[in-house]
Amino acid sequence: MSPAKILLVDDDEGLRKVIEFNLEQEGYEVVTASNGKDALKLYAEHSPDLVITDIKMPDMDGIELLGEIRRRDIEKLVVVVTAFGAVETAIEAMKLGAYDYITKPFNRDELKLVVRKALEVQKLRSRTRMLEAELIDRFSFESIIGGSARMAEVFELVRRIAPSQATVLIKGESGTGKELIARAIHYNSPRSKGDYVAVNCSAIPESLLESELFGHKRGAFTGAIADKVGKFELASGGTIFLDEVADLRFDLQAKLLRVLQEKEIERVGDPRPIKVDIRVIAATNKDLEAMLAEGTFREDLYHRINVVPIMLPPLRARTDDVPLLAHHFKSKFGEADCRIEPDALAALNEYPWPGNVRELENVIERSLLLRKTPERLTADDLPDHVRGHRALQPDSLFHIPEEGIKLEEVEKQFLLYSLQKHGWNQTRAAKFLGITRQALIYRMDKYGLKDEKGDAGK
Ligand SMILES: Nc1ncnc2c1ncn2[C@@H]1O[C@H](COP(=O)(O)OP(=O)(O)OP(=O)(O)O)[C@@H](O)[C@H]1O
Ligand SMILES: [Mg+2]
């Protein structure tokens, strides 16, 4: 292993020589600078593992240098050297992110200890980062993360069926990753060179959906000013993903059935059949079986698309995946170096994630943006409702910290608990608390409580 590299900055030549000598005796590689400007140049050239800088220097002082270095690399450990009696400057430096300080005059052992400790921390940090990346790599398929047994089964199934032509039905609550799985199937199939065409059956107005899917002939209806190629034709040679298939109108369900059986379509207003070579992947977050019973989804179509069902479990049923996903999203948002503290992970693990992975992704993004310290994400940085959920496990509601608690905080937490317990239904939450709905709304307003999913007030 190559020796750790230290950048040493001090305008006092005598002291610089002594420290340099001592560090080299310990087997470190040392580069030295006598001022901040040179230090930054050397920093860029050598990317040292640790920076030791004097605080009082002409031109750019140690504090400024510290700021510059942390702007380049927030994780870089900087040890500052302060004069005896200048504790305030040391404290200021620590506030600005210095890792440690040594006071002049110091002896060799002190220096040795501080440096060794700093380098160990540095090593540990990069090791944690590597392990995180390795874990995520090991427990993912394409860029789909999942270390839980249930996701391992899903990945295995996807690997097995992707190369076939089989129609796939992906089921799962909103935000569980249905679209990701659909893409993974397409890109791991022999059709990957063809197009992947996604249609959201619930997002397109009913009146347009038929022509979107099947295309139309010019003049087929008012507004059809030119021939239009539909999604099925576009997907020919590739894969068509029918998202929210349960929302397909009953008469279109019959047409879809025909495409699946005959592998041909007709454009609206044109009776000539057109051959299409497609694979269909459908997805839904609805209970199709219940819709069969109600008669709102065709049984024959159901059997046609349910050839290979893939069930994506909700996130609350695979909490093993929560930390992996949290780390994955942290890196995705360019914050790989920020540490997620155990208290934050615990809160994330306990929250039930009604919006599944999508909600987790949003929570991580937002908490990273608003976090109080650059190098860590703590439970405090999480949105109230996520953090609150943990504090509000009913028995911990009654846990009063030794140092006391503000009455207002108790009220706020109780309100939050009651609202969450009743799915943010104000009438029921108010009844639960024995107050009027108006009184509840007043308090929600006072404490800024609102449903994160945005439907507060129903
Ligand atoms: N296992 C996973 N690993 C990484 N990212 C994931 C995973 N599952 C979901 N995501 C991310 O979560 C978000 C939601 O996923 P996706 O759109 O596939 O869900 P969905 O099941 O189709 O949801 P909806 O039913 O609301 O359409 C996306 O940003 C996706 O990248
Ligand atoms: Mg989707």
CSV table of C-alpha atoms and ligand atoms in Angstrom, one decimal:
chain,number,residue,atom,x,y,z
A,1,MET,CA,0.0,0.0,0.0
A,2,SER,CA,1.3,3.4,-0.8
A,3,PRO,CA,1.9,5.7,2.1
A,4,ALA,CA,-0.7,8.3,3.0
A,5,LYS,CA,0.0,11.7,1.5
A,6,ILE,CA,-0.2,14.8,3.6
A,7,LEU,CA,-0.2,18.4,2.5
A,8,LEU,CA,1.4,20.7,5.1
A,9,VAL,CA,0.9,24.4,4.9
A,10,ASP,CA,2.8,26.8,7.2
A,11,ASP,CA,4.5,30.2,6.5
A,12,ASP,CA,7.0,29.5,9.3
A,13,GLU,CA,9.8,27.7,7.6
A,14,GLY,CA,11.4,26.4,10.8
A,15,LEU,CA,8.2,24.8,12.1
A,16,ARG,CA,7.3,23.5,8.6
A,17,LYS,CA,10.6,21.7,8.4
A,18,VAL,CA,10.2,20.2,11.9
A,19,ILE,CA,6.7,18.9,11.2
A,20,GLU,CA,7.7,17.6,7.8
A,21,PHE,CA,10.6,15.7,9.3
A,22,ASN,CA,8.4,14.2,12.0
A,23,LEU,CA,5.7,13.1,9.6
A,24,GLU,CA,8.2,11.6,7.2
A,25,GLN,CA,9.7,9.7,10.2
A,26,GLU,CA,6.2,8.1,10.6
A,27,GLY,CA,6.3,7.0,7.0
A,28,TYR,CA,4.0,9.5,5.4
A,29,GLU,CA,4.6,11.2,2.2
A,30,VAL,CA,4.6,15.0,2.7
A,31,VAL,CA,4.3,17.9,0.3
A,32,THR,CA,4.7,21.4,1.8
A,33,ALA,CA,3.6,24.9,0.9
A,34,SER,CA,4.4,28.2,2.6
A,35,ASN,CA,1.1,30.0,1.6
A,36,GLY,CA,-2.5,29.3,0.7
A,37,LYS,CA,-2.2,29.9,-3.0
A,38,ASP,CA,0.6,27.4,-3.5
A,39,ALA,CA,-1.2,25.0,-1.2
A,40,LEU,CA,-4.2,25.0,-3.5
A,41,LYS,CA,-2.0,24.3,-6.5
A,42,LEU,CA,-0.3,21.4,-4.8
A,43,TYR,CA,-3.7,20.2,-3.6
A,44,ALA,CA,-4.9,19.9,-7.1
A,45,GLU,CA,-1.7,18.1,-8.3
A,46,HIS,CA,-1.3,15.7,-5.4
A,47,SER,CA,-4.9,15.2,-4.0
A,48,PRO,CA,-3.5,14.5,-0.5
A,49,ASP,CA,-5.3,12.3,2.0
A,50,LEU,CA,-5.0,15.0,4.7
A,51,VAL,CA,-4.3,18.7,4.9
A,52,ILE,CA,-2.6,20.2,7.9
A,53,THR,CA,-2.6,24.0,7.9
A,54,ASP,CA,-1.5,26.8,10.1
A,55,ILE,CA,-4.2,29.4,10.7
A,56,LYS,CA,-2.3,32.6,10.8
A,57,MET,CA,-0.6,33.2,7.5
A,58,PRO,CA,-0.3,36.3,5.3
A,59,ASP,CA,-2.7,36.7,2.3
A,60,MET,CA,-4.9,33.6,2.4
A,61,ASP,CA,-5.2,32.4,6.0
A,62,GLY,CA,-5.8,28.9,7.1
A,63,ILE,CA,-9.5,29.5,7.6
A,64,GLU,CA,-9.9,30.7,4.0
A,65,LEU,CA,-7.8,27.8,2.8
A,66,LEU,CA,-10.0,25.4,4.7
A,67,GLY,CA,-13.1,26.9,3.0
A,68,GLU,CA,-11.5,26.5,-0.5
A,69,ILE,CA,-10.5,22.9,0.1
A,70,ARG,CA,-14.0,22.0,1.4
A,71,ARG,CA,-15.5,23.7,-1.6
A,72,ARG,CA,-13.5,21.3,-3.7
A,73,ASP,CA,-14.1,18.2,-1.6
A,74,ILE,CA,-16.5,18.4,1.3
A,75,GLU,CA,-15.1,15.1,2.7
A,76,LYS,CA,-11.5,16.2,2.9
A,77,LEU,CA,-10.1,16.1,6.3
A,78,VAL,CA,-8.3,19.3,7.4
A,79,VAL,CA,-6.4,19.7,10.7
A,80,VAL,CA,-5.6,23.3,11.7
A,81,VAL,CA,-2.7,24.4,13.7
A,82,THR,CA,-3.4,27.3,16.1
A,83,ALA,CA,-1.3,29.4,18.4
A,84,PHE,CA,-1.5,28.7,22.1
A,85,GLY,CA,-4.3,30.8,23.5
A,86,ALA,CA,-6.2,31.1,20.2
A,87,VAL,CA,-8.9,28.7,21.0
A,88,GLU,CA,-11.6,30.9,19.4
A,89,THR,CA,-10.0,30.5,16.0
A,90,ALA,CA,-9.8,26.8,16.5
A,91,ILE,CA,-13.4,26.6,17.4
A,92,GLU,CA,-14.3,28.8,14.4
A,93,ALA,CA,-12.3,26.4,12.1
A,94,MET,CA,-14.1,23.4,13.5
A,95,LYS,CA,-17.4,25.1,12.9
A,96,LEU,CA,-16.3,25.6,9.3
A,97,GLY,CA,-15.6,21.9,8.9
A,98,ALA,CA,-12.0,21.4,10.1
A,99,TYR,CA,-11.7,17.9,11.4
A,100,ASP,CA,-9.4,18.6,14.4
A,101,TYR,CA,-6.9,21.1,15.7
A,102,ILE,CA,-3.5,21.1,17.4
A,103,THR,CA,-2.2,23.9,19.5
A,104,LYS,CA,1.3,25.2,19.2
A,105,PRO,CA,3.6,24.3,20.8
A,106,PHE,CA,2.9,20.5,20.4
A,107,ASN,CA,5.2,17.6,20.8
A,108,ARG,CA,5.8,14.8,18.4
A,109,ASP,CA,3.4,12.3,20.0
A,110,GLU,CA,0.5,14.8,19.9
A,111,LEU,CA,1.0,15.3,16.2
A,112,LYS,CA,1.4,11.6,15.6
A,113,LEU,CA,-1.9,10.9,17.3
A,114,VAL,CA,-4.0,13.5,15.6
A,115,VAL,CA,-2.7,12.6,12.2
A,116,ARG,CA,-3.2,8.9,12.7
A,117,LYS,CA,-6.7,9.4,13.9
A,118,ALA,CA,-7.6,11.6,11.0
A,119,LEU,CA,-6.2,9.2,8.5
A,120,GLU,CA,-8.1,6.3,10.0
A,121,VAL,CA,-11.3,8.3,9.8
A,122,GLN,CA,-10.6,9.1,6.2
A,123,LYS,CA,-9.9,5.4,5.4
A,124,LEU,CA,-13.1,4.3,7.2
A,125,ARG,CA,-15.1,6.8,5.2
A,126,SER,CA,-13.9,5.8,1.8
A,127,ARG,CA,-14.3,2.1,2.8
A,128,THR,CA,-17.9,2.7,3.9
A,129,ARG,CA,-18.5,4.4,0.5
A,130,MET,CA,-17.0,1.4,-1.3
A,131,LEU,CA,-19.0,-1.1,0.6
A,132,GLU,CA,-22.2,0.9,0.0
A,133,ALA,CA,-21.5,0.9,-3.7
A,134,GLU,CA,-20.6,-2.8,-3.7
A,135,LEU,CA,-23.8,-3.8,-1.8
A,136,ILE,CA,-25.9,-1.8,-4.2
A,137,ASP,CA,-24.2,-3.4,-7.1
A,138,ARG,CA,-24.6,-6.9,-5.7
A,139,PHE,CA,-28.3,-6.4,-5.0
A,140,SER,CA,-29.5,-4.8,-8.2
A,141,PHE,CA,-30.6,-5.8,-11.6
A,142,GLU,CA,-30.0,-3.2,-14.3
A,143,SER,CA,-30.6,-0.2,-12.1
A,144,ILE,CA,-33.3,-1.8,-10.0
A,145,ILE,CA,-32.3,-2.1,-6.4
A,146,GLY,CA,-33.5,-4.9,-4.2
A,147,GLY,CA,-31.7,-7.0,-1.7
A,148,SER,CA,-34.8,-8.5,-0.1
A,149,ALA,CA,-35.7,-12.1,-0.7
A,150,ARG,CA,-38.9,-11.0,-2.5
A,151,MET,CA,-37.1,-8.8,-4.9
A,152,ALA,CA,-34.5,-11.5,-5.5
A,153,GLU,CA,-37.4,-13.7,-6.7
A,154,VAL,CA,-38.7,-10.9,-8.9
A,155,PHE,CA,-35.2,-10.5,-10.5
A,156,GLU,CA,-34.9,-14.2,-11.0
A,157,LEU,CA,-38.3,-14.4,-12.7
A,158,VAL,CA,-37.5,-11.4,-14.9
A,159,ARG,CA,-34.2,-13.0,-16.0
A,160,ARG,CA,-36.0,-16.2,-16.9
A,161,ILE,CA,-38.9,-14.7,-18.8
A,162,ALA,CA,-37.3,-11.7,-20.4
A,163,PRO,CA,-35.9,-13.7,-23.4
A,164,SER,CA,-39.3,-15.2,-24.2
A,165,GLN,CA,-42.2,-13.7,-26.1
A,166,ALA,CA,-44.6,-14.2,-23.2
A,167,THR,CA,-47.1,-11.5,-22.3
A,168,VAL,CA,-46.3,-10.2,-18.9
A,169,LEU,CA,-48.7,-8.6,-16.3
A,170,ILE,CA,-46.9,-6.6,-13.7
A,171,LYS,CA,-49.0,-5.9,-10.5
A,172,GLY,CA,-48.1,-3.7,-7.6
A,173,GLU,CA,-49.1,-0.6,-5.8
A,174,SER,CA,-48.2,2.8,-7.1
A,175,GLY,CA,-44.5,3.6,-7.0
A,176,THR,CA,-43.3,0.0,-6.6
A,177,GLY,CA,-41.2,0.0,-9.8
A,178,LYS,CA,-43.6,-1.5,-12.4
A,179,GLU,CA,-42.3,0.7,-15.2
A,180,LEU,CA,-38.7,-0.1,-14.3
A,181,ILE,CA,-39.4,-3.8,-14.5
A,182,ALA,CA,-41.2,-3.4,-17.8
A,183,ARG,CA,-38.1,-1.7,-19.3
A,184,ALA,CA,-35.8,-4.3,-17.8
A,185,ILE,CA,-37.7,-7.0,-19.5
A,186,HIS,CA,-37.6,-5.2,-22.9
A,187,TYR,CA,-33.9,-4.5,-22.7
A,188,ASN,CA,-33.0,-8.0,-21.7
A,189,SER,CA,-35.0,-9.5,-24.5
A,190,PRO,CA,-34.2,-10.2,-28.2
A,191,ARG,CA,-36.5,-7.3,-28.9
A,192,SER,CA,-34.2,-4.8,-27.3
A,193,LYS,CA,-33.1,-3.4,-30.6
A,194,GLY,CA,-36.7,-2.7,-31.4
A,195,ASP,CA,-38.6,0.1,-29.8
A,196,TYR,CA,-40.0,0.2,-26.3
A,197,VAL,CA,-43.3,2.1,-26.5
A,198,ALA,CA,-45.1,3.0,-23.3
A,199,VAL,CA,-48.8,4.0,-23.2
A,200,ASN,CA,-50.5,5.1,-20.1
A,201,CYS,CA,-54.1,4.0,-20.6
A,202,SER,CA,-55.4,6.2,-17.8
A,203,ALA,CA,-53.6,9.4,-18.9
A,204,ILE,CA,-55.0,9.6,-22.4
A,205,PRO,CA,-58.5,10.9,-22.8
A,206,GLU,CA,-60.9,8.0,-23.6
A,207,SER,CA,-61.9,9.7,-26.9
A,208,LEU,CA,-58.3,9.7,-28.1
A,209,LEU,CA,-57.1,6.4,-26.7
A,210,GLU,CA,-58.3,4.2,-29.6
A,211,SER,CA,-56.6,6.3,-32.2
A,212,GLU,CA,-53.5,6.5,-30.0
A,213,LEU,CA,-53.3,2.8,-29.8
A,214,PHE,CA,-54.5,1.7,-33.3
A,215,GLY,CA,-53.9,4.8,-35.4
A,216,HIS,CA,-56.4,6.3,-37.8
A,217,LYS,CA,-57.1,7.0,-41.4
A,218,ARG,CA,-57.3,10.6,-42.5
A,219,GLY,CA,-61.0,11.7,-42.3
A,220,ALA,CA,-62.0,8.9,-40.0
A,221,PHE,CA,-63.4,11.5,-37.6
A,222,THR,CA,-63.5,15.2,-37.2
A,223,GLY,CA,-60.0,16.4,-36.6
A,224,ALA,CA,-58.4,13.4,-38.2
A,225,ILE,CA,-56.6,15.6,-40.8
A,226,ALA,CA,-53.9,13.1,-41.7
A,227,ASP,CA,-53.2,9.4,-41.3
A,228,LYS,CA,-51.8,8.5,-37.9
A,229,VAL,CA,-49.7,5.5,-36.9
A,230,GLY,CA,-50.8,4.0,-33.6
A,231,LYS,CA,-48.6,2.8,-30.8
A,232,PHE,CA,-49.0,-0.8,-31.7
A,233,GLU,CA,-47.6,-0.2,-35.1
A,234,LEU,CA,-44.8,1.9,-33.6
A,235,ALA,CA,-43.9,-0.9,-31.2
A,236,SER,CA,-43.8,-3.5,-34.0
A,237,GLY,CA,-40.5,-5.4,-33.7
A,238,GLY,CA,-40.2,-4.2,-30.1
A,239,THR,CA,-42.3,-4.1,-26.9
A,240,ILE,CA,-45.5,-2.2,-26.0
A,241,PHE,CA,-46.0,-1.4,-22.3
A,242,LEU,CA,-49.7,-0.8,-21.5
A,243,ASP,CA,-49.6,1.0,-18.2
A,244,GLU,CA,-52.7,1.1,-16.0
A,245,VAL,CA,-54.3,-1.5,-18.2
A,246,ALA,CA,-57.3,-1.8,-15.8
A,247,ASP,CA,-58.4,1.7,-17.0
A,248,LEU,CA,-58.9,0.5,-20.6
A,249,ARG,CA,-62.5,1.0,-21.8
A,250,PHE,CA,-64.5,-2.1,-22.1
A,251,ASP,CA,-64.8,-2.0,-25.9
A,252,LEU,CA,-61.1,-1.3,-26.2
A,253,GLN,CA,-60.4,-4.3,-24.1
A,254,ALA,CA,-62.0,-6.4,-26.8
A,255,LYS,CA,-59.8,-4.8,-29.4
A,256,LEU,CA,-56.7,-5.4,-27.3
A,257,LEU,CA,-57.7,-9.0,-27.0
A,258,ARG,CA,-57.9,-9.2,-30.8
A,259,VAL,CA,-54.4,-7.8,-31.2
A,260,LEU,CA,-53.1,-10.3,-28.7
A,261,GLN,CA,-54.8,-13.2,-30.5
A,262,GLU,CA,-54.4,-12.3,-34.2
A,263,LYS,CA,-51.3,-10.1,-34.0
A,264,GLU,CA,-53.0,-7.6,-36.2
A,265,ILE,CA,-54.7,-4.3,-35.9
A,266,GLU,CA,-57.0,-2.0,-37.8
A,267,ARG,CA,-56.6,1.7,-37.9
A,268,VAL,CA,-59.7,3.7,-37.0
A,269,GLY,CA,-61.7,4.2,-40.2
A,270,ASP,CA,-59.7,1.7,-42.1
A,271,PRO,CA,-60.9,-1.9,-42.2
A,272,ARG,CA,-57.6,-3.3,-43.7
A,273,PRO,CA,-55.8,-5.3,-41.1
A,274,ILE,CA,-52.1,-4.5,-40.5
A,275,LYS,CA,-49.8,-7.2,-39.1
A,276,VAL,CA,-47.8,-6.2,-36.0
A,277,ASP,CA,-45.0,-8.1,-34.4
A,278,ILE,CA,-45.2,-7.1,-30.7
A,279,ARG,CA,-44.7,-8.3,-27.2
A,280,VAL,CA,-47.1,-6.9,-24.7
A,281,ILE,CA,-46.3,-6.0,-21.1
A,282,ALA,CA,-49.2,-4.7,-19.1
A,283,ALA,CA,-49.2,-3.2,-15.6
A,284,THR,CA,-51.8,-2.2,-13.0
A,285,ASN,CA,-52.1,-1.1,-9.4
A,286,LYS,CA,-55.8,-2.2,-9.4
A,287,ASP,CA,-57.2,-5.5,-8.2
A,288,LEU,CA,-58.0,-7.0,-11.6
A,289,GLU,CA,-59.5,-10.1,-10.0
A,290,ALA,CA,-62.0,-7.9,-8.2
A,291,MET,CA,-62.8,-6.2,-11.4
A,292,LEU,CA,-63.5,-9.5,-13.1
A,293,ALA,CA,-66.0,-10.3,-10.4
A,294,GLU,CA,-67.6,-6.8,-10.9
A,295,GLY,CA,-67.6,-7.4,-14.6
A,296,THR,CA,-65.6,-4.3,-15.4
A,297,PHE,CA,-62.6,-6.2,-16.8
A,298,ARG,CA,-63.0,-8.9,-19.5
A,299,GLU,CA,-62.2,-12.4,-18.3
A,300,ASP,CA,-60.9,-13.5,-21.7
A,301,LEU,CA,-58.5,-10.6,-21.8
A,302,TYR,CA,-57.4,-11.2,-18.3
A,303,HIS,CA,-56.4,-14.7,-19.1
A,304,ARG,CA,-54.6,-13.5,-22.2
A,305,ILE,CA,-52.4,-11.0,-20.4
A,306,ASN,CA,-52.0,-12.9,-17.2
A,307,VAL,CA,-49.6,-15.4,-18.7
A,308,VAL,CA,-46.7,-14.4,-16.6
A,309,PRO,CA,-47.8,-12.4,-13.6
A,310,ILE,CA,-45.1,-10.5,-11.7
A,311,MET,CA,-46.1,-9.2,-8.3
A,312,LEU,CA,-44.1,-6.3,-7.0
A,313,PRO,CA,-44.3,-6.2,-3.2
A,314,PRO,CA,-45.0,-2.9,-1.5
A,315,LEU,CA,-41.9,-1.3,0.2
A,316,ARG,CA,-43.3,-1.9,3.7
A,317,ALA,CA,-43.2,-5.6,3.0
A,318,ARG,CA,-39.5,-5.5,2.1
A,319,THR,CA,-37.9,-3.2,4.6
A,320,ASP,CA,-34.5,-4.8,3.9
A,321,ASP,CA,-34.5,-2.7,0.7
A,322,VAL,CA,-35.1,0.6,2.5
A,323,PRO,CA,-31.4,1.3,3.4
A,324,LEU,CA,-30.1,0.0,0.1
A,325,LEU,CA,-32.5,2.3,-1.8
A,326,ALA,CA,-31.8,5.2,0.5
A,327,HIS,CA,-28.1,4.9,-0.3
A,328,HIS,CA,-28.7,4.4,-3.9
A,329,PHE,CA,-30.8,7.6,-4.2
A,330,LYS,CA,-28.3,9.5,-2.2
A,331,SER,CA,-25.6,8.6,-4.8
A,332,LYS,CA,-28.1,9.3,-7.6
A,333,PHE,CA,-28.5,12.8,-6.3
A,334,GLY,CA,-24.7,13.3,-6.3
A,335,GLU,CA,-24.4,13.1,-2.5
A,336,ALA,CA,-22.5,9.8,-2.2
A,337,ASP,CA,-20.2,11.3,0.5
A,338,CYS,CA,-23.0,12.3,2.8
A,339,ARG,CA,-23.5,9.8,5.6
A,340,ILE,CA,-27.0,8.6,6.5
A,341,GLU,CA,-27.0,8.4,10.3
A,342,PRO,CA,-28.4,5.3,12.1
A,343,ASP,CA,-31.3,7.4,13.6
A,344,ALA,CA,-32.3,8.4,10.1
A,345,LEU,CA,-32.1,4.9,8.7
A,346,ALA,CA,-34.2,3.6,11.7
A,347,ALA,CA,-36.9,6.2,11.0
A,348,LEU,CA,-36.9,5.4,7.3
A,349,ASN,CA,-37.2,1.7,8.1
A,350,GLU,CA,-40.2,2.2,10.4
A,351,TYR,CA,-42.2,4.5,8.1
A,352,PRO,CA,-44.8,2.5,6.1
A,353,TRP,CA,-44.2,4.2,2.7
A,354,PRO,CA,-47.7,4.4,1.2
A,355,GLY,CA,-46.1,5.9,-1.9
A,356,ASN,CA,-43.5,3.1,-2.0
A,357,VAL,CA,-40.1,3.6,-3.7
A,358,ARG,CA,-41.2,6.8,-5.4
A,359,GLU,CA,-42.0,8.4,-2.1
A,360,LEU,CA,-38.7,7.2,-0.6
A,361,GLU,CA,-36.9,8.7,-3.5
A,362,ASN,CA,-38.7,12.1,-3.0
A,363,VAL,CA,-38.0,12.1,0.7
A,364,ILE,CA,-34.3,11.4,0.2
A,365,GLU,CA,-34.0,14.1,-2.4
A,366,ARG,CA,-35.8,16.7,-0.3
A,367,SER,CA,-34.0,15.8,2.9
A,368,LEU,CA,-30.6,16.0,1.2
A,369,LEU,CA,-31.5,19.5,-0.1
A,370,LEU,CA,-32.6,20.7,3.3
A,371,ARG,CA,-30.1,19.0,5.6
A,372,LYS,CA,-28.4,21.0,8.3
A,373,THR,CA,-24.9,19.6,8.0
A,374,PRO,CA,-23.2,18.8,4.7
A,375,GLU,CA,-21.6,15.5,5.8
A,376,ARG,CA,-24.6,13.9,7.5
A,377,LEU,CA,-28.2,13.2,7.0
A,378,THR,CA,-29.9,12.7,10.4
A,379,ALA,CA,-33.4,11.9,11.5
A,380,ASP,CA,-33.9,15.6,12.1
A,381,ASP,CA,-33.5,16.3,8.4
A,382,LEU,CA,-36.3,14.0,7.5
A,383,PRO,CA,-39.8,15.4,6.9
A,384,ASP,CA,-42.0,15.6,10.0
A,385,HIS,CA,-44.4,12.9,8.9
A,386,VAL,CA,-41.6,10.4,8.3
A,387,ARG,CA,-39.7,11.2,11.5
A,388,GLY,CA,-43.0,11.7,13.4
A,389,HIS,CA,-44.1,8.3,12.5
A,390,ARG,CA,-41.3,6.8,14.6
A,391,ALA,CA,-41.8,9.1,17.5
A,392,LEU,CA,-45.4,8.2,17.4
A,393,GLN,CA,-45.4,4.5,17.8
A,394,PRO,CA,-48.2,4.7,20.4
A,395,ASP,CA,-46.1,3.5,23.3
A,396,SER,CA,-43.2,5.9,22.5
A,397,LEU,CA,-45.8,8.7,22.5
A,398,PHE,CA,-45.7,8.4,26.3
A,399,HIS,CA,-42.0,8.4,26.5
A,400,ILE,CA,-41.0,11.7,28.0
A,401,PRO,CA,-37.3,12.6,27.7
A,402,GLU,CA,-35.4,13.2,30.9
A,403,GLU,CA,-34.7,16.8,29.9
A,404,GLY,CA,-38.4,17.5,29.5
A,405,ILE,CA,-40.6,18.3,26.5
A,406,LYS,CA,-42.5,21.3,25.3
A,407,LEU,CA,-46.2,21.1,25.7
A,408,GLU,CA,-46.7,22.5,22.2
A,409,GLU,CA,-44.5,19.7,20.8
A,410,VAL,CA,-46.7,17.1,22.6
A,411,GLU,CA,-49.8,18.6,21.1
A,412,LYS,CA,-48.3,18.8,17.6
A,413,GLN,CA,-47.1,15.1,17.8
A,414,PHE,CA,-50.6,14.0,19.0
A,415,LEU,CA,-52.3,15.9,16.2
A,416,LEU,CA,-49.9,14.3,13.7
A,417,TYR,CA,-50.5,10.9,15.1
A,418,SER,CA,-54.2,11.2,15.0
A,419,LEU,CA,-54.2,12.5,11.4
A,420,GLN,CA,-51.9,9.8,10.2
A,421,LYS,CA,-53.9,7.1,12.0
A,422,HIS,CA,-57.0,8.3,10.2
A,423,GLY,CA,-55.4,8.7,6.8
A,424,TRP,CA,-55.6,12.5,7.1
A,425,ASN,CA,-59.4,12.3,7.3
A,426,GLN,CA,-60.0,15.5,9.4
A,427,THR,CA,-63.5,14.5,10.5
A,428,ARG,CA,-62.3,11.2,11.9
A,429,ALA,CA,-59.1,12.7,13.4
A,430,ALA,CA,-61.1,15.4,15.1
A,431,LYS,CA,-63.5,12.9,16.6
A,432,PHE,CA,-60.6,10.8,17.8
A,433,LEU,CA,-59.2,13.9,19.6
A,434,GLY,CA,-62.6,15.0,20.9
A,435,ILE,CA,-62.5,18.4,19.2
A,436,THR,CA,-64.4,20.0,16.4
A,437,ARG,CA,-63.1,19.8,12.9
A,438,GLN,CA,-62.7,23.6,12.9
A,439,ALA,CA,-60.6,23.3,16.0
A,440,LEU,CA,-58.5,20.7,14.3
A,441,ILE,CA,-58.0,22.8,11.2
A,442,TYR,CA,-57.0,25.7,13.3
A,443,ARG,CA,-54.3,23.6,15.0
A,444,MET,CA,-53.1,22.0,11.8
A,445,ASP,CA,-52.6,25.5,10.5
A,446,LYS,CA,-50.8,26.6,13.6
A,447,TYR,CA,-48.3,23.8,13.5
A,448,GLY,CA,-48.1,23.7,9.7
A,449,LEU,CA,-49.3,20.1,9.5
A,450,LYS,CA,-50.3,18.9,6.1
A,451,ASP,CA,-50.6,15.7,4.3
A,452,GLU,CA,-47.4,15.1,2.3
A,453,LYS,CA,-49.4,13.4,-0.4
A,454,GLY,CA,-51.1,16.8,-0.9
A,455,ASP,CA,-54.6,15.8,-0.2
A,456,ALA,CA,-54.9,17.5,3.2
A,457,GLY,CA,-58.3,18.9,4.0
A,458,LYS,CA,-60.5,16.1,2.7
B,1,LIG,N1,-36.2,-1.2,-7.0
B,1,LIG,C1,-36.0,0.1,-7.4
B,1,LIG,N2,-34.7,0.5,-7.5
B,1,LIG,C2,-34.5,1.8,-7.8
B,1,LIG,N3,-35.4,2.7,-8.1
B,1,LIG,C3,-36.7,2.3,-8.1
B,1,LIG,C4,-37.1,1.0,-7.7
B,1,LIG,N4,-38.4,0.9,-7.7
B,1,LIG,C5,-38.9,2.1,-8.1
B,1,LIG,N5,-37.9,3.0,-8.3
B,1,LIG,C6,-38.0,4.4,-8.7
B,1,LIG,O1,-39.2,4.9,-8.1
B,1,LIG,C7,-40.0,5.6,-9.0
B,1,LIG,C8,-41.3,5.0,-9.3
B,1,LIG,O2,-41.1,3.8,-10.0
B,1,LIG,P1,-42.0,3.3,-11.2
B,1,LIG,O3,-42.5,4.5,-12.0
B,1,LIG,O4,-41.4,2.2,-12.0
B,1,LIG,O5,-43.3,2.8,-10.4
B,1,LIG,P2,-44.7,2.3,-10.8
B,1,LIG,O6,-44.9,1.1,-10.1
B,1,LIG,O7,-44.8,2.3,-12.3
B,1,LIG,O8,-45.6,3.4,-10.2
B,1,LIG,P3,-47.1,3.9,-10.8
B,1,LIG,O9,-48.1,2.8,-10.5
B,1,LIG,O10,-47.4,5.1,-9.9
B,1,LIG,O11,-47.0,4.3,-12.2
B,1,LIG,C9,-39.1,5.8,-10.2
B,1,LIG,O12,-38.3,7.0,-10.1
B,1,LIG,C10,-38.1,4.6,-10.2
B,1,LIG,O13,-36.9,4.9,-10.8
B,2,MG,MG,-45.9,3.4,-13.6
